[in-house]
Coordinates of C-alpha atoms in Angstrom, one line a residue:
Chain M
M28 CA -0.1 0.5 0.1
I29 CA 3.0 2.3 0.6
E30 CA 6.0 1.7 -1.1
I31 CA 9.1 4.2 -0.2
K32 CA 11.8 4.7 -2.2
H33 CA 15.2 5.8 -1.4
L34 CA 13.8 8.7 0.9
S35 CA 16.4 11.0 1.7
K36 CA 15.4 13.9 4.1
S37 CA 17.8 17.0 5.3
F38 CA 17.6 19.9 7.6
G39 CA 19.7 22.5 6.4
D40 CA 23.1 20.8 6.2
L41 CA 21.7 17.7 8.8
E42 CA 20.8 14.8 7.0
V43 CA 18.5 12.7 9.0
L44 CA 17.1 10.2 6.4
K45 CA 19.3 8.2 4.3
D46 CA 18.1 6.6 1.3
V47 CA 15.5 4.3 3.3
S48 CA 13.4 2.1 1.2
L49 CA 10.7 0.1 3.1
T50 CA 7.1 -1.4 2.3
I51 CA 4.3 -1.1 4.2
N52 CA 1.1 -3.8 3.1
K53 CA -2.2 -3.1 3.6
G54 CA -3.4 -4.5 7.4
E55 CA 0.4 -4.9 8.2
V56 CA 1.5 -3.6 11.5
V57 CA 5.1 -2.0 11.5
T58 CA 7.2 -1.2 14.1
I59 CA 10.0 0.7 13.7
I60 CA 12.5 1.4 16.4
G61 CA 16.0 3.1 17.0
S62 CA 17.8 5.0 19.5
S63 CA 16.9 9.2 19.7
G64 CA 17.9 10.8 16.8
S65 CA 18.2 8.1 14.3
G66 CA 15.4 9.4 11.9
K67 CA 12.4 7.3 12.9
S68 CA 10.1 10.1 13.7
T69 CA 11.1 12.1 10.7
L70 CA 10.4 8.7 8.0
L71 CA 6.9 8.8 9.9
R72 CA 6.1 12.1 9.7
C73 CA 7.4 11.9 6.0
I74 CA 4.7 9.4 5.1
N75 CA 1.8 12.5 5.6
L76 CA 4.1 14.6 4.9
L77 CA 4.3 16.8 8.0
E78 CA 8.1 16.4 6.4
Q79 CA 8.6 17.4 3.2
P80 CA 11.3 14.6 2.1
T81 CA 14.3 16.0 -0.1
G82 CA 14.7 13.0 -2.2
G83 CA 13.0 9.9 -3.3
A84 CA 9.4 8.4 -3.5
I85 CA 6.7 7.3 -1.5
L86 CA 3.9 5.7 -3.3
F87 CA 0.6 5.7 -1.4
E88 CA -1.3 3.2 -3.1
G89 CA 0.6 3.7 -6.3
K90 CA 0.6 7.8 -6.6
D91 CA 3.8 9.3 -5.7
I92 CA 3.1 12.2 -3.2
V93 CA 6.7 13.2 -3.1
N94 CA 7.4 14.3 -6.6
E95 CA 4.0 14.7 -8.4
K96 CA 1.2 17.5 -7.7
V97 CA -1.7 16.0 -4.5
R98 CA -3.7 18.2 -2.3
I99 CA -1.8 18.0 1.1
E100 CA -4.8 17.6 2.8
D101 CA -6.1 14.2 1.1
I102 CA -3.1 12.3 1.8
R103 CA -3.2 13.6 5.2
K104 CA -6.8 12.8 6.1
N105 CA -5.9 8.7 4.7
A106 CA -2.7 9.0 7.1
C107 CA -3.8 10.3 10.6
M108 CA -1.4 10.6 13.4
V109 CA -1.0 10.1 17.0
F110 CA 1.7 12.2 18.7
Q111 CA 4.0 12.1 21.7
H112 CA 2.3 14.9 23.8
F113 CA -1.3 14.3 22.1
N114 CA -2.2 17.8 20.5
L115 CA -5.6 17.3 21.5
F116 CA -7.4 20.8 20.5
A117 CA -7.7 22.6 23.8
N118 CA -11.3 24.4 23.0
M119 CA -12.9 21.8 22.3
T120 CA -14.6 18.8 24.2
V121 CA -13.7 14.9 23.9
L122 CA -16.7 15.1 21.4
E123 CA -15.6 17.9 19.3
N124 CA -12.2 17.1 18.9
M125 CA -13.1 13.7 17.6
T126 CA -16.1 15.1 15.2
Y127 CA -14.3 18.0 14.5
A128 CA -12.3 16.9 11.3
P129 CA -15.1 14.1 10.5
R130 CA -17.2 17.1 9.8
V131 CA -15.0 19.6 8.4
V132 CA -12.8 17.1 6.3
N133 CA -15.0 14.7 5.4
K134 CA -18.4 16.6 5.2
L135 CA -20.0 14.1 7.6
S136 CA -23.0 15.5 9.3
K137 CA -23.2 16.1 12.6
E138 CA -25.6 13.1 13.9
E139 CA -23.0 10.3 11.9
A140 CA -20.3 12.3 13.3
T141 CA -21.2 12.2 16.3
E142 CA -22.5 8.7 16.3
K143 CA -19.1 7.3 15.1
A144 CA -17.5 9.3 17.5
L145 CA -19.4 8.0 20.8
K146 CA -18.7 3.9 18.7
L147 CA -14.9 4.4 18.9
L148 CA -14.9 6.2 22.5
A149 CA -16.2 3.1 23.8
K150 CA -13.7 0.9 22.3
V151 CA -11.3 3.1 24.1
N152 CA -13.7 2.8 27.5
L153 CA -14.3 6.6 27.8
S154 CA -17.5 6.8 26.7
D155 CA -17.9 8.9 30.4
K156 CA -15.3 11.7 29.2
A157 CA -17.4 12.6 25.9
N158 CA -18.0 16.3 27.1
E159 CA -14.8 16.5 29.3
Y160 CA -12.2 19.5 28.2
P161 CA -8.8 17.7 27.5
S162 CA -7.9 19.7 30.8
R163 CA -9.7 17.4 32.9
L164 CA -8.2 14.1 31.7
S165 CA -5.3 12.3 32.7
G166 CA -2.1 11.3 29.7
G167 CA -3.1 7.8 28.8
Q168 CA -7.6 9.6 28.8
K169 CA -5.5 12.4 26.3
Q170 CA -3.7 9.8 24.3
R171 CA -6.8 7.2 23.9
V172 CA -8.5 10.0 22.7
A173 CA -6.3 10.9 20.3
I174 CA -6.3 7.0 18.6
A175 CA -9.9 7.2 19.0
R176 CA -9.8 10.8 17.1
A177 CA -7.4 9.8 14.6
L178 CA -9.4 6.7 13.9
C179 CA -12.6 8.4 13.5
M180 CA -11.4 9.7 10.1
E181 CA -10.9 6.2 9.3
P182 CA -7.5 6.8 7.4
K183 CA -6.2 4.0 5.4
V184 CA -3.1 4.1 7.5
L185 CA -2.5 5.2 11.6
L186 CA 0.3 6.3 12.2
L187 CA 1.6 6.6 15.9
D188 CA 4.8 8.3 17.3
E189 CA 5.8 6.9 20.4
P190 CA 2.6 7.0 21.8
T191 CA 3.2 6.2 25.5
S192 CA 6.4 8.1 25.4
A193 CA 5.2 11.1 27.3
L194 CA 3.4 9.1 30.0
D195 CA 3.7 8.3 33.3
P196 CA 4.4 4.9 33.9
E197 CA 1.3 3.8 35.0
M198 CA -0.6 4.8 32.1
V199 CA 1.6 3.3 29.4
K200 CA -0.3 -0.3 29.7
E201 CA -3.9 1.0 29.0
V202 CA -2.7 2.9 25.7
L203 CA -0.5 0.1 24.8
D204 CA -3.8 -2.4 25.2
V205 CA -5.9 -0.2 23.2
I206 CA -3.3 -0.2 20.2
K207 CA -3.0 -4.1 21.0
Q208 CA -6.8 -4.0 20.1
L209 CA -6.3 -2.1 17.1
A210 CA -3.4 -3.9 15.7
N211 CA -5.6 -7.4 15.4
T212 CA -8.5 -5.4 13.8
G213 CA -6.7 -5.6 10.0
I214 CA -6.2 -1.8 10.4
T215 CA -2.6 -1.2 8.5
M216 CA -0.1 1.0 11.2
V217 CA 3.0 2.3 11.8
L218 CA 4.3 2.8 15.0
V219 CA 7.4 4.0 16.4
T220 CA 8.4 3.4 20.0
H221 CA 10.5 2.6 22.5
E222 CA 8.4 -0.2 24.3
M223 CA 10.2 -3.3 22.9
G224 CA 8.4 -5.7 24.1
F225 CA 5.4 -4.7 22.9
A226 CA 7.3 -4.0 19.6
K227 CA 7.8 -7.8 19.7
D228 CA 4.6 -8.5 20.7
V229 CA 2.3 -6.5 18.0
S230 CA 4.3 -6.1 15.4
D231 CA 3.9 -8.0 11.7
T232 CA 7.3 -6.7 10.9
V233 CA 10.3 -4.4 12.7
Y234 CA 12.6 -2.0 11.0
F235 CA 15.6 -0.9 13.0
M236 CA 16.8 2.4 12.1
D237 CA 20.2 4.0 12.8
G238 CA 21.9 7.3 12.2
G239 CA 19.2 8.1 9.1
Y240 CA 19.6 4.7 7.9
L241 CA 17.2 1.7 8.0
I242 CA 20.0 -1.2 9.0
E243 CA 17.7 -3.8 8.8
G244 CA 14.0 -5.3 9.1
G245 CA 12.4 -8.3 9.6
T246 CA 9.9 -10.3 11.9
P247 CA 9.9 -9.7 15.3
D248 CA 11.8 -12.7 15.9
E249 CA 14.3 -12.2 13.4
V250 CA 14.9 -8.5 14.4
F251 CA 15.3 -9.1 17.8
N252 CA 16.2 -12.8 18.3
H253 CA 18.5 -13.2 15.6
P254 CA 19.9 -9.7 14.6
K255 CA 22.2 -9.3 11.7
T256 CA 24.4 -6.4 11.9
D257 CA 26.9 -5.6 14.6
R258 CA 24.5 -1.9 15.0
A259 CA 21.1 -4.0 15.8
K260 CA 23.1 -6.3 17.8
K261 CA 24.8 -3.7 19.9
F262 CA 21.7 -0.9 20.0
L263 CA 19.2 -4.4 21.6
A264 CA 21.8 -5.3 24.1
S265 CA 21.9 -2.2 25.3
I266 CA 18.7 -1.8 26.0
L267 CA 16.2 -4.6 27.9
V268 CA 13.9 -6.4 25.8
Chain G
M7 CA -23.7 75.7 46.7
L8 CA -24.0 72.8 44.4
D9 CA -27.6 72.6 42.0
F10 CA -27.7 69.8 39.5
T11 CA -31.4 70.8 39.7
V12 CA -30.4 73.2 36.4
L13 CA -29.0 70.4 34.7
E14 CA -32.7 68.3 34.6
P15 CA -33.9 69.9 31.4
Y16 CA -31.0 68.8 29.0
F17 CA -31.0 65.1 31.1
P18 CA -33.1 63.9 27.2
L19 CA -30.1 65.0 25.4
L20 CA -28.3 63.5 27.9
A21 CA -29.4 60.2 27.1
S22 CA -28.5 60.6 22.9
A23 CA -24.9 61.4 23.9
V24 CA -24.9 58.6 25.8
W25 CA -26.1 56.6 22.6
I26 CA -24.0 58.0 20.8
T27 CA -20.5 57.6 23.0
L28 CA -21.8 54.1 23.2
K29 CA -22.6 54.0 19.0
F30 CA -19.1 54.8 18.9
T31 CA -17.2 52.2 20.9
F32 CA -19.2 49.3 19.7
F33 CA -18.4 50.3 15.9
S34 CA -14.6 51.1 16.4
S35 CA -14.1 47.7 19.0
I36 CA -15.7 45.6 15.8
M37 CA -13.4 47.2 13.5
G38 CA -10.3 47.1 16.0
F39 CA -11.2 43.1 16.4
L40 CA -11.2 42.5 12.7
G41 CA -8.5 44.5 12.5
G42 CA -6.7 43.3 14.4
F43 CA -7.1 39.9 14.2
I44 CA -5.7 40.3 10.5
L45 CA -2.5 42.3 11.4
A46 CA -1.3 39.5 13.9
L47 CA -1.5 36.9 11.3
I48 CA -0.1 39.6 8.9
T49 CA 2.9 39.9 11.4
L50 CA 2.9 36.1 11.5
S51 CA 3.0 35.1 8.8
K52 CA 6.6 33.9 6.4
N53 CA 5.9 37.3 3.7
K54 CA 8.6 39.2 4.3
L55 CA 6.7 42.7 3.1
L56 CA 3.4 41.8 4.1
S57 CA 4.7 41.0 8.1
F58 CA 6.9 44.7 7.3
L59 CA 4.2 46.5 6.1
A60 CA 2.1 45.4 8.8
K61 CA 4.8 46.5 11.6
A62 CA 5.2 49.7 9.9
Y63 CA 1.1 50.0 10.2
I64 CA 1.2 49.5 14.0
S65 CA 4.3 51.4 14.4
V66 CA 3.3 54.0 13.4
F67 CA -0.6 54.0 14.8
R68 CA 0.5 53.2 18.3
G69 CA 3.6 56.1 17.7
T70 CA 1.3 58.7 17.1
P71 CA -1.3 60.6 19.4
L72 CA -5.1 59.4 18.3
L73 CA -6.5 62.9 18.6
V74 CA -3.9 64.1 15.6
Q75 CA -5.1 60.6 13.6
L76 CA -8.8 62.0 14.2
M77 CA -7.9 65.1 12.9
L78 CA -5.9 64.3 10.5
I79 CA -8.4 61.5 9.0
Y80 CA -11.6 64.1 9.6
F81 CA -10.0 67.3 8.4
A82 CA -7.8 66.0 5.7
T83 CA -9.7 63.6 4.1
P84 CA -12.3 66.1 2.1
Q85 CA -8.7 68.4 1.1
L86 CA -7.1 65.0 -0.1
T87 CA -10.2 63.2 -1.8
S88 CA -13.3 65.0 -2.5
Y89 CA -15.6 62.9 -0.1
T90 CA -16.9 65.2 2.8
I91 CA -16.3 62.6 5.9
T92 CA -18.8 62.8 8.6
A93 CA -17.8 62.7 12.3
L94 CA -18.9 59.4 12.8
E95 CA -17.2 57.8 10.0
A96 CA -13.8 60.0 11.1
G97 CA -14.2 59.1 14.6
V98 CA -15.1 55.2 13.9
L99 CA -12.5 55.1 11.0
S100 CA -9.4 56.8 13.4
F101 CA -10.3 54.6 16.5
G102 CA -10.8 51.4 14.6
L103 CA -7.5 51.9 13.1
N104 CA -5.9 52.8 16.2
S105 CA -7.0 50.3 18.6
A106 CA -6.6 47.6 15.5
A107 CA -2.7 47.8 15.7
Y108 CA -2.9 47.3 19.8
I109 CA -5.5 44.8 19.5
S110 CA -3.1 42.8 17.3
E111 CA -0.4 43.2 19.3
A112 CA -2.9 41.3 22.1
L113 CA -3.7 38.7 19.8
R114 CA -0.2 38.2 18.4
G115 CA 0.8 37.2 21.9
G116 CA -2.2 35.0 22.3
I117 CA -2.1 33.1 19.2
L118 CA 2.0 32.8 20.0
A119 CA 0.6 31.4 23.5
V120 CA -1.5 28.4 21.6
D121 CA 0.3 25.3 22.0
K122 CA 2.3 24.7 18.5
G123 CA 1.0 21.1 18.8
L124 CA -2.2 21.4 18.0
W125 CA -1.1 22.6 14.3
E126 CA 0.1 19.4 13.8
G127 CA -2.4 17.7 15.6
A128 CA -5.1 19.4 13.2
M129 CA -2.6 19.3 10.2
S130 CA -2.0 15.6 10.3
L131 CA -6.2 15.5 10.3
G132 CA -6.1 16.6 6.8
V133 CA -7.9 20.1 8.3
P134 CA -7.3 23.1 6.3
K135 CA -5.1 25.9 7.4
H136 CA -7.9 28.5 7.2
R137 CA -10.0 25.9 9.1
F138 CA -7.8 25.9 11.8
L139 CA -7.1 29.3 12.0
L140 CA -11.0 30.0 12.7
D141 CA -11.9 26.8 14.5
I142 CA -8.9 26.0 16.5
I143 CA -6.6 29.6 16.8
L144 CA -8.7 32.3 16.9
P145 CA -10.9 30.6 19.6
Q146 CA -7.9 30.1 22.4
A147 CA -6.1 33.8 21.2
I148 CA -9.1 35.6 22.2
K149 CA -9.2 33.5 25.9
N150 CA -5.3 34.0 25.9
A151 CA -5.6 37.4 24.7
L152 CA -8.9 38.3 27.0
P153 CA -7.7 40.8 29.3
S154 CA -6.3 42.7 27.4
L155 CA -8.8 42.9 24.7
V156 CA -11.4 44.0 27.6
N157 CA -8.8 46.5 28.7
E158 CA -9.0 47.8 24.8
S159 CA -12.5 48.5 24.6
I160 CA -12.4 50.4 28.2
M161 CA -10.1 52.3 26.1
L162 CA -11.9 52.8 23.3
L163 CA -15.1 53.8 25.3
K164 CA -13.1 56.4 27.5
D165 CA -11.1 57.3 24.0
S166 CA -14.2 58.1 22.4
S167 CA -14.9 61.5 24.2
L168 CA -12.0 63.2 21.7
V169 CA -14.7 63.2 18.9
S170 CA -16.6 65.8 20.5
V171 CA -13.6 68.0 19.4
I172 CA -14.9 67.2 16.0
G173 CA -18.2 68.6 16.9
V174 CA -20.1 65.3 17.6
A175 CA -22.4 65.2 20.2
D176 CA -21.1 62.7 22.0
T177 CA -21.4 62.6 26.4
L178 CA -18.2 64.8 26.9
R179 CA -20.0 67.0 24.7
W180 CA -23.2 67.5 26.8
A181 CA -21.2 68.4 29.0
D182 CA -19.5 71.5 27.5
L183 CA -22.5 72.6 25.9
I184 CA -24.3 72.6 29.2
Q185 CA -21.9 74.1 31.2
A186 CA -22.0 77.0 28.5
K187 CA -25.6 77.4 29.1
T188 CA -25.5 77.0 32.7
F189 CA -21.9 78.4 34.0
R190 CA -22.3 75.2 35.8
A191 CA -19.1 73.4 35.1
F192 CA -18.6 71.4 38.0
E193 CA -22.0 69.6 37.9
A194 CA -21.7 69.1 33.9
F195 CA -18.8 67.7 34.1
I196 CA -19.3 65.5 36.6
V197 CA -21.9 63.6 35.7
A198 CA -20.2 63.1 32.5
A199 CA -17.4 61.8 34.6
A200 CA -19.8 59.6 36.2
V201 CA -21.5 58.4 33.3
Y202 CA -18.2 57.4 31.5
Y203 CA -17.6 55.6 35.1
V204 CA -20.6 53.4 34.9
L205 CA -20.0 52.6 31.4
V206 CA -16.7 51.5 32.1
M207 CA -17.7 49.6 34.9
A208 CA -20.2 48.5 33.0
L209 CA -17.6 46.8 30.5
N210 CA -15.9 45.3 32.9
F211 CA -18.5 43.2 34.6
L212 CA -19.2 42.2 30.7
G213 CA -16.0 41.1 30.3
S214 CA -15.5 39.0 33.7
L215 CA -18.5 37.4 32.6
L216 CA -16.5 36.6 29.4
E217 CA -14.0 35.7 30.9
K218 CA -15.5 32.8 33.1
K219 CA -17.5 31.5 30.2
V220 CA -14.3 31.2 28.3
R221 CA -12.5 29.5 30.8
V222 CA -14.8 26.1 30.8
S223 CA -12.3 24.4 28.9
D224 CA -9.8 24.8 31.6

């Protein structure tokens, strides 16, 4: 569904992505791991053009979104992102947060959007918070709302950028449980995370990045238990899996 | 010694004078707010030329006296164009243009205080830029800037008394006329002062109600 070919991205003189190529199939749960500054998040942000790549191509359902003329909003509504810091709209209630983009971007009626939002809110166990403002929610609750908000757009791919990194330890599980539940629904998902145990558990494919390069990729068993490269071995040895 | 009863016949006139004061304040606030929002967006935009022009505008309108701006617009417009500008138009125009400069600074601060992550949050859902500005940034910028905005409308209310200089029959003009007719300067001006004070307090009260309303999301 998404084919990334020789992708590169520089910020001025700093080259953060170097010749990255990978393919994401429909329904695949892909995890990208690697140390901080290795380019994982930048790669993820290139997929929905929050960062404009400086070279290479991204074929989104066959269409090159880097080099061809595309409406940027059309890409993003199909590749919704969940952020480390939630980025909920502070002036809107949970329900309004979720129904806003479906109404404005997908032109759903208020009733349709609300119905869909309430269903999703039940799935993330937050039905009772529908009319609360984000400031009243805990970090874990905010992130579950952010995930539900992204799902409300029915994106073709869900991008999660370190969704548990800003959470208190006791809230990590509730968010991971939601993501895991999602992973089993057949949704296409690209996840950047430092939760190695979780990555091992939910992923179909794991990629390891280092210094802007995609070093290796494969099934969780291949990457975690039988890493081929020294860099991956070194990285995995330095963390607790 | 003091005799307020001499003012009694002029109270109906006072009512219409207060109405004029309120009208000035209302229209110039609206104009100042709309102009201020646009100016704030321009100063924050990446277009260097537009941003420079907006900053120059703000600098000029904040750097010269309001009374000078008022007289310039009122007396110079007929000279430069064939259009005879009415006192009401000149007043609203100069106050609106002037307060736009101040309001844009307050709103600019309000916009900058909005969490940058919201931009990415909205973008990543495919929300177009103009909708994001109107639906997410503007409400929060107003909330952040509300104390300064209330303050600005109070300033406008008080500064509206300047239009008496170009002959508009506002509250201050009323007092001036009355003291000329009755030779009761203290009574006339103290009533005008009291009227302004009551109006300012009313605005203050409305402001605090509004503040409570926008703070529900905190």
